[in-house]
Amino acid sequence: MAERQPIANRYALNRRVLVTGGAGFLGSHLCDRLIERGDEVLCVDNFFTGSRTNVAHLLDHPRFELMRHDVTFPLFVEVDEIYNLACPASPVQYQHDPVQTTKTSVVGSINMLGLAKRLRIPILQASTSEIYGDPDVHPQTETYWGNVNPIGPRSCYDEGKRCAETLFFDYRRQHDMNVKVVRIFNTYGPRMHLNDGRVVSNFILQALRGDDLTIFGKGDQSRSFCYVGDLIEGMMRMMDTPPDVSGPVNIGNEDEFTMLELAEAVIALTGSRSKIAHLALPQDDPRRRCPDTTRARELLDWKATTKLREGLEETIDYFRQFA
Ligand SMILES: NC(=O)c1ccc[n+]([C@@H]2O[C@H](COP(=O)([O-])OP(=O)(O)OC[C@H]3O[C@@H](n4cnc5c(N)ncnc54)[C@H](O)[C@@H]3O)[C@@H](O)[C@H]2O)c1
């Protein structure tokens, strides 16, 4: 007969993972993957831009727990790892209450770093390519310090995230903590927001509804898009690196597509009769935005592998319910 596990070991069987912003687009996919791996997940969210619907399929799972909480207030829980994703991520959403956006990044990070310090556990920050601002270096490597306006309407997000990175590295230097920072580039996939002005969701909805796909300028400006499954894999690999690896590490797809190519792919994959309409190019529309992911390849043996067509098909399937 198998020997019974002592109670203490039974408690230690599963890794307990806190995901802040876990009811959002990326957070909900991360919760899925952690549950799949056998972890216990504590999903913390104030539902500002996320929703219970994103994690509805997990609510009855015995290893999943959902807690309504705003990370700008301290949190006292017992966990083994923290992924800090809480923060509105698109301009319409983060500009809705810019002071709260900065507070979420800065005070939220202080609270989560404080928790990680007390528990002496690893903590990962979901940072962003926006910390490079309007870059004058292409593609962006992690050694580039960025070109950011500190007082503009996007600053609440860009500077909030930059300050969060500062806090992560200061907690590491000052308290010898195991911190990880990933800089996420444009990511798309099922559960992304419907109306937050992002180009992938815009094009898909326009195509499914038979409306014109609106492109700024000629459409020869390029972007890179990472499928959510690839991104989550990169984040989890980063969390599992040894304590001396802190990053920052760019996570994104190096393949670039012009807006015109993206629009044509969406029209073809949806079978839509929509046409392409060209609008005036906004002044601050960058010509290119593309990560250098050499560091992710070297440190994490990670590279985005999902082809745009494959990722778009999954995303289009998800969006059909809203068209
Ligand atoms: N999606 C992308 O392409 C992208 C790119 C770069 C960085 N990121 C970063 O990844 C993280 C997740 O982004 P997302 O695209 O899933 O956005 P999202 O808006 O879907 O998710 C953010 C989640 O955080 C929650 N939240 C916001 N403020 C909170 C607070 N004060 N307390 C608790 N919860 C709070 C929201 O309700 C939401 O569920 C963000 O930190 C974002 O900055 C995302």
mmCIF file with all atom_site columns, N, CA and C and ligand atoms in Angstrom, residues 20-27 44-51 69-72 84-89 93 100 104 126-129 157 161 184-188 193 198, ligand 1:
data_model
loop_
_atom_site.group_PDB
_atom_site.id
_atom_site.type_symbol
_atom_site.label_atom_id
_atom_site.label_alt_id
_atom_site.label_comp_id
_atom_site.label_asym_id
_atom_site.label_entity_id
_atom_site.label_seq_id
_atom_site.pdbx_PDB_ins_code
_atom_site.Cartn_x
_atom_site.Cartn_y
_atom_site.Cartn_z
_atom_site.occupancy
_atom_site.B_iso_or_equiv
_atom_site.pdbx_formal_charge
_atom_site.auth_seq_id
_atom_site.auth_comp_id
_atom_site.auth_asym_id
_atom_site.auth_atom_id
_atom_site.pdbx_PDB_model_num
ATOM   1   N N   . THR A 1 20  ? -2.405  38.954 -11.185 1.00 0.00 ? 20  THR A N   1
ATOM   2   C CA  . THR A 1 20  ? -3.187  40.188 -11.105 1.00 0.00 ? 20  THR A CA  1
ATOM   3   C C   . THR A 1 20  ? -3.585  40.583 -12.528 1.00 0.00 ? 20  THR A C   1
ATOM   4   N N   . GLY A 1 21  ? -4.807  41.100 -12.660 1.00 0.00 ? 21  GLY A N   1
ATOM   5   C CA  . GLY A 1 21  ? -5.327  41.365 -14.007 1.00 0.00 ? 21  GLY A CA  1
ATOM   6   C C   . GLY A 1 21  ? -5.690  40.070 -14.701 1.00 0.00 ? 21  GLY A C   1
ATOM   7   N N   . GLY A 1 22  ? -5.975  39.041 -13.910 1.00 0.00 ? 22  GLY A N   1
ATOM   8   C CA  . GLY A 1 22  ? -6.199  37.687 -14.445 1.00 0.00 ? 22  GLY A CA  1
ATOM   9   C C   . GLY A 1 22  ? -7.496  37.528 -15.216 1.00 0.00 ? 22  GLY A C   1
ATOM   10  N N   . ALA A 1 23  ? -8.416  38.490 -15.088 1.00 0.00 ? 23  ALA A N   1
ATOM   11  C CA  . ALA A 1 23  ? -9.676  38.386 -15.840 1.00 0.00 ? 23  ALA A CA  1
ATOM   12  C C   . ALA A 1 23  ? -9.614  39.192 -17.143 1.00 0.00 ? 23  ALA A C   1
ATOM   13  N N   . GLY A 1 24  ? -8.428  39.660 -17.492 1.00 0.00 ? 24  GLY A N   1
ATOM   14  C CA  . GLY A 1 24  ? -8.262  40.419 -18.738 1.00 0.00 ? 24  GLY A CA  1
ATOM   15  C C   . GLY A 1 24  ? -7.932  39.491 -19.900 1.00 0.00 ? 24  GLY A C   1
ATOM   16  N N   . PHE A 1 25  ? -7.587  40.108 -21.011 1.00 0.00 ? 25  PHE A N   1
ATOM   17  C CA  . PHE A 1 25  ? -7.264  39.361 -22.238 1.00 0.00 ? 25  PHE A CA  1
ATOM   18  C C   . PHE A 1 25  ? -6.080  38.410 -22.002 1.00 0.00 ? 25  PHE A C   1
ATOM   19  N N   . LEU A 1 26  ? -4.914  38.965 -21.697 1.00 0.00 ? 26  LEU A N   1
ATOM   20  C CA  . LEU A 1 26  ? -3.736  38.108 -21.515 1.00 0.00 ? 26  LEU A CA  1
ATOM   21  C C   . LEU A 1 26  ? -3.833  37.294 -20.235 1.00 0.00 ? 26  LEU A C   1
ATOM   22  N N   . GLY A 1 27  ? -4.324  37.934 -19.158 1.00 0.00 ? 27  GLY A N   1
ATOM   23  C CA  . GLY A 1 27  ? -4.382  37.276 -17.853 1.00 0.00 ? 27  GLY A CA  1
ATOM   24  C C   . GLY A 1 27  ? -5.218  36.009 -17.888 1.00 0.00 ? 27  GLY A C   1
ATOM   25  N N   . VAL A 1 44  ? -6.747  37.789 -9.459  1.00 0.00 ? 44  VAL A N   1
ATOM   26  C CA  . VAL A 1 44  ? -7.171  39.016 -8.778  1.00 0.00 ? 44  VAL A CA  1
ATOM   27  C C   . VAL A 1 44  ? -7.446  40.092 -9.823  1.00 0.00 ? 44  VAL A C   1
ATOM   28  N N   . ASP A 1 45  ? -8.611  40.716 -9.753  1.00 0.00 ? 45  ASP A N   1
ATOM   29  C CA  . ASP A 1 45  ? -8.960  41.703 -10.776 1.00 0.00 ? 45  ASP A CA  1
ATOM   30  C C   . ASP A 1 45  ? -10.024 42.659 -10.218 1.00 0.00 ? 45  ASP A C   1
ATOM   31  N N   . ASN A 1 46  ? -9.957  43.907 -10.655 1.00 0.00 ? 46  ASN A N   1
ATOM   32  C CA  . ASN A 1 46  ? -11.025 44.835 -10.237 1.00 0.00 ? 46  ASN A CA  1
ATOM   33  C C   . ASN A 1 46  ? -12.076 44.996 -11.338 1.00 0.00 ? 46  ASN A C   1
ATOM   34  N N   . PHE A 1 47  ? -11.935 44.239 -12.418 1.00 0.00 ? 47  PHE A N   1
ATOM   35  C CA  . PHE A 1 47  ? -12.892 44.206 -13.539 1.00 0.00 ? 47  PHE A CA  1
ATOM   36  C C   . PHE A 1 47  ? -13.046 45.560 -14.229 1.00 0.00 ? 47  PHE A C   1
ATOM   37  N N   . PHE A 1 48  ? -12.012 46.376 -14.195 1.00 0.00 ? 48  PHE A N   1
ATOM   38  C CA  . PHE A 1 48  ? -12.097 47.657 -14.899 1.00 0.00 ? 48  PHE A CA  1
ATOM   39  C C   . PHE A 1 48  ? -12.178 47.415 -16.411 1.00 0.00 ? 48  PHE A C   1
ATOM   40  N N   . THR A 1 49  ? -11.246 46.658 -16.951 1.00 0.00 ? 49  THR A N   1
ATOM   41  C CA  . THR A 1 49  ? -11.323 46.313 -18.382 1.00 0.00 ? 49  THR A CA  1
ATOM   42  C C   . THR A 1 49  ? -11.492 44.806 -18.591 1.00 0.00 ? 49  THR A C   1
ATOM   43  N N   . GLY A 1 50  ? -11.305 44.028 -17.551 1.00 0.00 ? 50  GLY A N   1
ATOM   44  C CA  . GLY A 1 50  ? -11.477 42.584 -17.662 1.00 0.00 ? 50  GLY A CA  1
ATOM   45  C C   . GLY A 1 50  ? -12.900 42.194 -17.275 1.00 0.00 ? 50  GLY A C   1
ATOM   46  N N   . SER A 1 51  ? -13.211 40.908 -17.396 1.00 0.00 ? 51  SER A N   1
ATOM   47  C CA  . SER A 1 51  ? -14.572 40.485 -17.038 1.00 0.00 ? 51  SER A CA  1
ATOM   48  C C   . SER A 1 51  ? -14.578 39.041 -16.553 1.00 0.00 ? 51  SER A C   1
ATOM   49  N N   . HIS A 1 69  ? -10.454 42.640 -6.439  1.00 0.00 ? 69  HIS A N   1
ATOM   50  C CA  . HIS A 1 69  ? -9.550  43.449 -5.621  1.00 0.00 ? 69  HIS A CA  1
ATOM   51  C C   . HIS A 1 69  ? -8.841  44.437 -6.528  1.00 0.00 ? 69  HIS A C   1
ATOM   52  N N   . ASP A 1 70  ? -8.612  45.625 -6.007  1.00 0.00 ? 70  ASP A N   1
ATOM   53  C CA  . ASP A 1 70  ? -7.873  46.644 -6.748  1.00 0.00 ? 70  ASP A CA  1
ATOM   54  C C   . ASP A 1 70  ? -6.432  46.634 -6.232  1.00 0.00 ? 70  ASP A C   1
ATOM   55  N N   . VAL A 1 71  ? -5.469  46.443 -7.128  1.00 0.00 ? 71  VAL A N   1
ATOM   56  C CA  . VAL A 1 71  ? -4.070  46.288 -6.684  1.00 0.00 ? 71  VAL A CA  1
ATOM   57  C C   . VAL A 1 71  ? -3.466  47.568 -6.110  1.00 0.00 ? 71  VAL A C   1
ATOM   58  N N   . THR A 1 72  ? -4.176  48.690 -6.235  1.00 0.00 ? 72  THR A N   1
ATOM   59  C CA  . THR A 1 72  ? -3.653  49.902 -5.605  1.00 0.00 ? 72  THR A CA  1
ATOM   60  C C   . THR A 1 72  ? -3.834  49.841 -4.081  1.00 0.00 ? 72  THR A C   1
ATOM   61  N N   . ASN A 1 84  ? 2.304   39.981 -12.428 1.00 0.00 ? 84  ASN A N   1
ATOM   62  C CA  . ASN A 1 84  ? 1.609   41.261 -12.255 1.00 0.00 ? 84  ASN A CA  1
ATOM   63  C C   . ASN A 1 84  ? 1.194   41.841 -13.612 1.00 0.00 ? 84  ASN A C   1
ATOM   64  N N   . LEU A 1 85  ? -0.073  41.604 -13.961 1.00 0.00 ? 85  LEU A N   1
ATOM   65  C CA  . LEU A 1 85  ? -0.583  42.064 -15.259 1.00 0.00 ? 85  LEU A CA  1
ATOM   66  C C   . LEU A 1 85  ? -1.614  43.174 -15.119 1.00 0.00 ? 85  LEU A C   1
ATOM   67  N N   . ALA A 1 86  ? -2.030  43.488 -13.903 1.00 0.00 ? 86  ALA A N   1
ATOM   68  C CA  . ALA A 1 86  ? -3.122  44.450 -13.733 1.00 0.00 ? 86  ALA A CA  1
ATOM   69  C C   . ALA A 1 86  ? -2.736  45.803 -14.290 1.00 0.00 ? 86  ALA A C   1
ATOM   70  N N   . CYS A 1 87  ? -3.471  46.270 -15.270 1.00 0.00 ? 87  CYS A N   1
ATOM   71  C CA  . CYS A 1 87  ? -3.307  47.620 -15.841 1.00 0.00 ? 87  CYS A CA  1
ATOM   72  C C   . CYS A 1 87  ? -4.117  47.685 -17.137 1.00 0.00 ? 87  CYS A C   1
ATOM   73  N N   . PRO A 1 88  ? -4.926  48.728 -17.315 1.00 0.00 ? 88  PRO A N   1
ATOM   74  C CA  . PRO A 1 88  ? -5.583  48.871 -18.619 1.00 0.00 ? 88  PRO A CA  1
ATOM   75  C C   . PRO A 1 88  ? -4.508  49.060 -19.687 1.00 0.00 ? 88  PRO A C   1
ATOM   76  N N   . ALA A 1 89  ? -4.739  48.507 -20.891 1.00 0.00 ? 89  ALA A N   1
ATOM   77  C CA  . ALA A 1 89  ? -3.628  48.411 -21.831 1.00 0.00 ? 89  ALA A CA  1
ATOM   78  C C   . ALA A 1 89  ? -3.794  49.180 -23.136 1.00 0.00 ? 89  ALA A C   1
ATOM   79  N N   . GLN A 1 93  ? -8.744  52.986 -23.025 1.00 0.00 ? 93  GLN A N   1
ATOM   80  C CA  . GLN A 1 93  ? -8.992  52.513 -21.656 1.00 0.00 ? 93  GLN A CA  1
ATOM   81  C C   . GLN A 1 93  ? -8.071  53.187 -20.640 1.00 0.00 ? 93  GLN A C   1
ATOM   82  N N   . GLN A 1 100 ? -5.606  57.052 -12.210 1.00 0.00 ? 100 GLN A N   1
ATOM   83  C CA  . GLN A 1 100 ? -5.752  55.665 -11.741 1.00 0.00 ? 100 GLN A CA  1
ATOM   84  C C   . GLN A 1 100 ? -4.812  54.729 -12.515 1.00 0.00 ? 100 GLN A C   1
ATOM   85  N N   . THR A 1 104 ? -2.189  52.421 -10.751 1.00 0.00 ? 104 THR A N   1
ATOM   86  C CA  . THR A 1 104 ? -2.214  50.956 -10.907 1.00 0.00 ? 104 THR A CA  1
ATOM   87  C C   . THR A 1 104 ? -0.810  50.438 -11.188 1.00 0.00 ? 104 THR A C   1
ATOM   88  N N   . ALA A 1 126 ? 4.456   42.468 -16.205 1.00 0.00 ? 126 ALA A N   1
ATOM   89  C CA  . ALA A 1 126 ? 4.076   42.594 -17.615 1.00 0.00 ? 126 ALA A CA  1
ATOM   90  C C   . ALA A 1 126 ? 4.326   44.030 -18.035 1.00 0.00 ? 126 ALA A C   1
ATOM   91  N N   . SER A 1 127 ? 5.518   44.298 -18.551 1.00 0.00 ? 127 SER A N   1
ATOM   92  C CA  . SER A 1 127 ? 5.820   45.637 -19.035 1.00 0.00 ? 127 SER A CA  1
ATOM   93  C C   . SER A 1 127 ? 5.447   45.702 -20.515 1.00 0.00 ? 127 SER A C   1
ATOM   94  N N   . THR A 1 128 ? 5.867   46.743 -21.183 1.00 0.00 ? 128 THR A N   1
ATOM   95  C CA  . THR A 1 128 ? 5.338   46.970 -22.526 1.00 0.00 ? 128 THR A CA  1
ATOM   96  C C   . THR A 1 128 ? 6.368   47.587 -23.463 1.00 0.00 ? 128 THR A C   1
ATOM   97  N N   . SER A 1 129 ? 6.168   47.379 -24.741 1.00 0.00 ? 129 SER A N   1
ATOM   98  C CA  . SER A 1 129 ? 7.010   48.041 -25.750 1.00 0.00 ? 129 SER A CA  1
ATOM   99  C C   . SER A 1 129 ? 6.812   49.552 -25.704 1.00 0.00 ? 129 SER A C   1
ATOM   100 N N   . TYR A 1 157 ? 0.366   55.849 -19.026 1.00 0.00 ? 157 TYR A N   1
ATOM   101 C CA  . TYR A 1 157 ? 0.655   54.437 -19.280 1.00 0.00 ? 157 TYR A CA  1
ATOM   102 C C   . TYR A 1 157 ? 2.167   54.224 -19.439 1.00 0.00 ? 157 TYR A C   1
ATOM   103 N N   . LYS A 1 161 ? 4.456   52.546 -16.556 1.00 0.00 ? 161 LYS A N   1
ATOM   104 C CA  . LYS A 1 161 ? 5.124   51.258 -16.787 1.00 0.00 ? 161 LYS A CA  1
ATOM   105 C C   . LYS A 1 161 ? 6.641   51.387 -16.617 1.00 0.00 ? 161 LYS A C   1
ATOM   106 N N   . ILE A 1 184 ? 6.213   43.435 -23.389 1.00 0.00 ? 184 ILE A N   1
ATOM   107 C CA  . ILE A 1 184 ? 5.298   42.799 -24.339 1.00 0.00 ? 184 ILE A CA  1
ATOM   108 C C   . ILE A 1 184 ? 5.025   43.729 -25.514 1.00 0.00 ? 184 ILE A C   1
ATOM   109 N N   . PHE A 1 185 ? 5.147   43.170 -26.723 1.00 0.00 ? 185 PHE A N   1
ATOM   110 C CA  . PHE A 1 185 ? 4.780   43.915 -27.934 1.00 0.00 ? 185 PHE A CA  1
ATOM   111 C C   . PHE A 1 185 ? 3.363   43.500 -28.335 1.00 0.00 ? 185 PHE A C   1
ATOM   112 N N   . ASN A 1 186 ? 2.775   44.243 -29.264 1.00 0.00 ? 186 ASN A N   1
ATOM   113 C CA  . ASN A 1 186 ? 1.410   43.984 -29.753 1.00 0.00 ? 186 ASN A CA  1
ATOM   114 C C   . ASN A 1 186 ? 1.016   42.516 -29.740 1.00 0.00 ? 186 ASN A C   1
ATOM   115 N N   . THR A 1 187 ? -0.003  42.185 -29.007 1.00 0.00 ? 187 THR A N   1
ATOM   116 C CA  . THR A 1 187 ? -0.447  40.799 -28.941 1.00 0.00 ? 187 THR A CA  1
ATOM   117 C C   . THR A 1 187 ? -1.921  40.729 -29.330 1.00 0.00 ? 187 THR A C   1
ATOM   118 N N   . TYR A 1 188 ? -2.297  39.653 -29.995 1.00 0.00 ? 188 TYR A N   1
ATOM   119 C CA  . TYR A 1 188 ? -3.692  39.513 -30.416 1.00 0.00 ? 188 TYR A CA  1
ATOM   120 C C   . TYR A 1 188 ? -4.155  38.091 -30.162 1.00 0.00 ? 188 TYR A C   1
ATOM   121 N N   . HIS A 1 193 ? -10.142 42.826 -26.518 1.00 0.00 ? 193 HIS A N   1
ATOM   122 C CA  . HIS A 1 193 ? -11.313 43.697 -26.388 1.00 0.00 ? 193 HIS A CA  1
ATOM   123 C C   . HIS A 1 193 ? -11.915 44.030 -27.756 1.00 0.00 ? 193 HIS A C   1
ATOM   124 N N   . ARG A 1 198 ? -7.831  48.770 -31.325 1.00 0.00 ? 198 ARG A N   1
ATOM   125 C CA  . ARG A 1 198 ? -6.660  48.045 -31.847 1.00 0.00 ? 198 ARG A CA  1
ATOM   126 C C   . ARG A 1 198 ? -6.943  47.563 -33.273 1.00 0.00 ? 198 ARG A C   1
HETATM 127 N N1  . LIG B 2 .   ? -2.253  43.166 -25.045 1.00 0.00 ? 1   LIG B N1  1
HETATM 128 C C1  . LIG B 2 .   ? -1.103  43.697 -25.425 1.00 0.00 ? 1   LIG B C1  1
HETATM 129 O O1  . LIG B 2 .   ? -0.810  43.741 -26.627 1.00 0.00 ? 1   LIG B O1  1
HETATM 130 C C2  . LIG B 2 .   ? -0.127  44.215 -24.394 1.00 0.00 ? 1   LIG B C2  1
HETATM 131 C C3  . LIG B 2 .   ? 1.049   44.813 -24.867 1.00 0.00 ? 1   LIG B C3  1
HETATM 132 C C4  . LIG B 2 .   ? 1.973   45.294 -23.921 1.00 0.00 ? 1   LIG B C4  1
HETATM 133 C C5  . LIG B 2 .   ? 1.742   45.149 -22.577 1.00 0.00 ? 1   LIG B C5  1
HETATM 134 N N2  . LIG B 2 .   ? 0.601   44.562 -22.144 1.00 0.00 ? 1   LIG B N2  1
HETATM 135 C C6  . LIG B 2 .   ? 0.407   44.478 -20.680 1.00 0.00 ? 1   LIG B C6  1
HETATM 136 O O2  . LIG B 2 .   ? -0.135  43.225 -20.312 1.00 0.00 ? 1   LIG B O2  1
HETATM 137 C C7  . LIG B 2 .   ? -1.062  43.380 -19.241 1.00 0.00 ? 1   LIG B C7  1
HETATM 138 C C8  . LIG B 2 .   ? -2.393  42.780 -19.631 1.00 0.00 ? 1   LIG B C8  1
HETATM 139 O O3  . LIG B 2 .   ? -2.900  43.456 -20.775 1.00 0.00 ? 1   LIG B O3  1
HETATM 140 P P1  . LIG B 2 .   ? -4.232  42.992 -21.519 1.00 0.00 ? 1   LIG B P1  1
HETATM 141 O O4  . LIG B 2 .   ? -4.046  43.251 -22.967 1.00 0.00 ? 1   LIG B O4  1
HETATM 142 O O5  . LIG B 2 .   ? -4.609  41.645 -21.071 1.00 0.00 ? 1   LIG B O5  1
HETATM 143 O O6  . LIG B 2 .   ? -5.244  44.105 -21.001 1.00 0.00 ? 1   LIG B O6  1
HETATM 144 P P2  . LIG B 2 .   ? -6.632  43.917 -20.230 1.00 0.00 ? 1   LIG B P2  1
HETATM 145 O O7  . LIG B 2 .   ? -7.205  45.284 -20.070 1.00 0.00 ? 1   LIG B O7  1
HETATM 146 O O8  . LIG B 2 .   ? -7.469  42.905 -20.922 1.00 0.00 ? 1   LIG B O8  1
HETATM 147 O O9  . LIG B 2 .   ? -6.180  43.330 -18.842 1.00 0.00 ? 1   LIG B O9  1
HETATM 148 C C9  . LIG B 2 .   ? -5.819  44.105 -17.742 1.00 0.00 ? 1   LIG B C9  1
HETATM 149 C C10 . LIG B 2 .   ? -6.567  43.579 -16.539 1.00 0.00 ? 1   LIG B C10 1
HETATM 150 O O10 . LIG B 2 .   ? -6.174  44.321 -15.387 1.00 0.00 ? 1   LIG B O10 1
HETATM 151 C C11 . LIG B 2 .   ? -7.324  44.641 -14.634 1.00 0.00 ? 1   LIG B C11 1
HETATM 152 N N3  . LIG B 2 .   ? -7.035  45.834 -13.837 1.00 0.00 ? 1   LIG B N3  1
HETATM 153 C C12 . LIG B 2 .   ? -6.835  47.095 -14.267 1.00 0.00 ? 1   LIG B C12 1
HETATM 154 N N4  . LIG B 2 .   ? -6.572  47.910 -13.230 1.00 0.00 ? 1   LIG B N4  1
HETATM 155 C C13 . LIG B 2 .   ? -6.598  47.117 -12.118 1.00 0.00 ? 1   LIG B C13 1
HETATM 156 C C14 . LIG B 2 .   ? -6.412  47.375 -10.733 1.00 0.00 ? 1   LIG B C14 1
HETATM 157 N N5  . LIG B 2 .   ? -6.145  48.605 -10.278 1.00 0.00 ? 1   LIG B N5  1
HETATM 158 N N6  . LIG B 2 .   ? -6.528  46.340 -9.860  1.00 0.00 ? 1   LIG B N6  1
HETATM 159 C C15 . LIG B 2 .   ? -6.811  45.091 -10.300 1.00 0.00 ? 1   LIG B C15 1
HETATM 160 N N7  . LIG B 2 .   ? -6.996  44.795 -11.598 1.00 0.00 ? 1   LIG B N7  1
HETATM 161 C C16 . LIG B 2 .   ? -6.887  45.798 -12.495 1.00 0.00 ? 1   LIG B C16 1
HETATM 162 C C17 . LIG B 2 .   ? -8.407  44.853 -15.678 1.00 0.00 ? 1   LIG B C17 1
HETATM 163 O O11 . LIG B 2 .   ? -9.719  44.765 -15.160 1.00 0.00 ? 1   LIG B O11 1
HETATM 164 C C18 . LIG B 2 .   ? -8.079  43.756 -16.674 1.00 0.00 ? 1   LIG B C18 1
HETATM 165 O O12 . LIG B 2 .   ? -8.723  42.546 -16.342 1.00 0.00 ? 1   LIG B O12 1
HETATM 166 C C19 . LIG B 2 .   ? -1.144  44.883 -18.952 1.00 0.00 ? 1   LIG B C19 1
HETATM 167 O O13 . LIG B 2 .   ? -0.324  45.176 -17.857 1.00 0.00 ? 1   LIG B O13 1
HETATM 168 C C20 . LIG B 2 .   ? -0.604  45.516 -20.213 1.00 0.00 ? 1   LIG B C20 1
HETATM 169 O O14 . LIG B 2 .   ? 0.010   46.745 -19.951 1.00 0.00 ? 1   LIG B O14 1
HETATM 170 C C21 . LIG B 2 .   ? -0.345  44.105 -23.021 1.00 0.00 ? 1   LIG B C21 1
#
